[in-house]
PDB file of C-alpha atoms in Angstrom:
ATOM      1  CA  MET A   1     -12.392 -13.313  16.207  1.00 45.00           C
ATOM      2  CA  ARG A   2     -11.503 -11.177  13.179  1.00 52.00           C
ATOM      3  CA  ASP A   3     -11.304 -12.702   9.708  1.00 56.00           C
ATOM      4  CA  ASP A   4      -8.240 -11.011   8.172  1.00 57.00           C
ATOM      5  CA  THR A   5      -9.466 -11.613   4.623  1.00 63.00           C
ATOM      6  CA  ASP A   6     -12.363  -9.197   5.249  1.00 77.00           C
ATOM      7  CA  PHE A   7     -10.292  -6.542   7.042  1.00 85.00           C
ATOM      8  CA  PRO A   8      -9.431  -3.881   4.434  1.00 94.00           C
ATOM      9  CA  PHE A   9      -6.579  -2.251   6.370  1.00 97.00           C
ATOM     10  CA  LEU A  10      -3.032  -3.568   6.064  1.00 98.00           C
ATOM     11  CA  THR A  11       0.027  -2.973   8.201  1.00 97.00           C
ATOM     12  CA  ILE A  12       3.203  -1.671   6.586  1.00 97.00           C
ATOM     13  CA  ASP A  13       4.595  -5.206   6.308  1.00 98.00           C
ATOM     14  CA  GLU A  14       1.373  -6.550   4.787  1.00 98.00           C
ATOM     15  CA  ALA A  15       1.199  -3.645   2.320  1.00 98.00           C
ATOM     16  CA  ALA A  16       4.827  -4.175   1.315  1.00 98.00           C
ATOM     17  CA  LYS A  17       4.131  -7.862   0.735  1.00 98.00           C
ATOM     18  CA  LEU A  18       1.059  -7.057  -1.386  1.00 97.00           C
ATOM     19  CA  LEU A  19       3.043  -4.609  -3.540  1.00 96.00           C
ATOM     20  CA  ARG A  20       6.128  -6.856  -3.519  1.00 96.00           C
ATOM     21  CA  VAL A  21       8.394  -4.092  -2.270  1.00 96.00           C
ATOM     22  CA  ASN A  22      10.619  -3.775   0.758  1.00 97.00           C
ATOM     23  CA  ARG A  23       9.099  -2.287   3.905  1.00 97.00           C
ATOM     24  CA  ARG A  24      11.832   0.354   3.778  1.00 98.00           C
ATOM     25  CA  THR A  25      10.594   1.408   0.329  1.00 97.00           C
ATOM     26  CA  LEU A  26       7.154   2.188   1.761  1.00 97.00           C
ATOM     27  CA  ASP A  27       8.775   4.041   4.667  1.00 97.00           C
ATOM     28  CA  ASN A  28      10.763   6.184   2.223  1.00 97.00           C
ATOM     29  CA  LEU A  29       7.761   6.849  -0.019  1.00 97.00           C
ATOM     30  CA  ARG A  30       5.713   7.875   3.020  1.00 96.00           C
ATOM     31  CA  TRP A  31       8.496  10.211   4.211  1.00 96.00           C
ATOM     32  CA  LYS A  32       8.757  11.789   0.728  1.00 97.00           C
ATOM     33  CA  GLN A  33       4.935  11.996   0.550  1.00 96.00           C
ATOM     34  CA  THR A  34       4.956  10.240  -2.827  1.00 95.00           C
ATOM     35  CA  GLY A  35       3.618   6.864  -1.756  1.00 95.00           C
ATOM     36  CA  PRO A  36       0.157   5.404  -1.411  1.00 97.00           C
ATOM     37  CA  PRO A  37      -2.349   7.062   0.929  1.00 97.00           C
ATOM     38  CA  TYR A  38      -2.186   5.860   4.518  1.00 97.00           C
ATOM     39  CA  ARG A  39      -3.828   6.556   7.869  1.00 97.00           C
ATOM     40  CA  ARG A  40      -2.823   6.374  11.467  1.00 96.00           C
ATOM     41  CA  HIS A  41      -4.993   4.348  13.808  1.00 92.00           C
ATOM     42  CA  GLY A  42      -3.795   4.417  17.391  1.00 93.00           C
ATOM     43  CA  GLY A  43      -0.322   5.450  16.253  1.00 93.00           C
ATOM     44  CA  ARG A  44      -0.061   2.605  13.725  1.00 96.00           C
ATOM     45  CA  VAL A  45       0.328   3.280  10.020  1.00 97.00           C
ATOM     46  CA  LEU A  46      -2.294   1.398   8.024  1.00 98.00           C
ATOM     47  CA  TYR A  47      -2.977   1.206   4.302  1.00 98.00           C
ATOM     48  CA  HIS A  48      -6.356   0.445   2.756  1.00 98.00           C
ATOM     49  CA  ARG A  49      -6.074  -2.465   0.330  1.00 97.00           C
ATOM     50  CA  ASP A  50      -8.149  -0.764  -2.414  1.00 97.00           C
ATOM     51  CA  GLU A  51      -6.113   2.455  -2.195  1.00 97.00           C
ATOM     52  CA  LEU A  52      -2.868   0.479  -2.498  1.00 97.00           C
ATOM     53  CA  LEU A  53      -4.075  -1.237  -5.645  1.00 96.00           C
ATOM     54  CA  LYS A  54      -5.364   2.038  -7.107  1.00 96.00           C
ATOM     55  CA  TRP A  55      -2.022   3.750  -6.370  1.00 96.00           C
ATOM     56  CA  SER A  56      -0.125   0.834  -7.918  1.00 94.00           C
ATOM     57  CA  GLU A  57      -2.273   0.971 -11.059  1.00 92.00           C
ATOM     58  CA  ARG A  58      -0.811   4.418 -11.841  1.00 90.00           C
ATOM     59  CA  PHE A  59       2.491   2.714 -12.644  1.00 86.00           C
ATOM     60  CA  ARG A  60       1.054   0.149 -15.031  1.00 85.00           C
ATOM     61  CA  ARG A  61       2.737   0.037 -18.409  1.00 81.00           C
ATOM     62  CA  ALA A  62       0.859  -0.689 -21.603  1.00 74.00           C
ATOM     63  CA  LEU A  63       1.903  -3.953 -23.223  1.00 75.00           C
ATOM     64  CA  TYR A  64       1.788  -2.445 -26.691  1.00 75.00           C
ATOM     65  CA  PRO A  65       2.475   1.281 -27.130  1.00 67.00           C
ATOM     66  CA  ALA A  66      -0.233   3.210 -28.956  1.00 62.00           C
TER      67      ALA A  66
END
């Protein structure tokens, strides 16, 4: 039996939940090729948890401007 907490790949729905965005948002970003990196395994789109967080970090705003 697989322990999901140790499995680094997320489905579209799981990735959307992690990023707190709608699934459709990820679909659109993937179509525009502006979203987080993804892979296809057996026809399924999967996102690596670390790559999602790294991609999300690009949009972080500084609390206090320099």
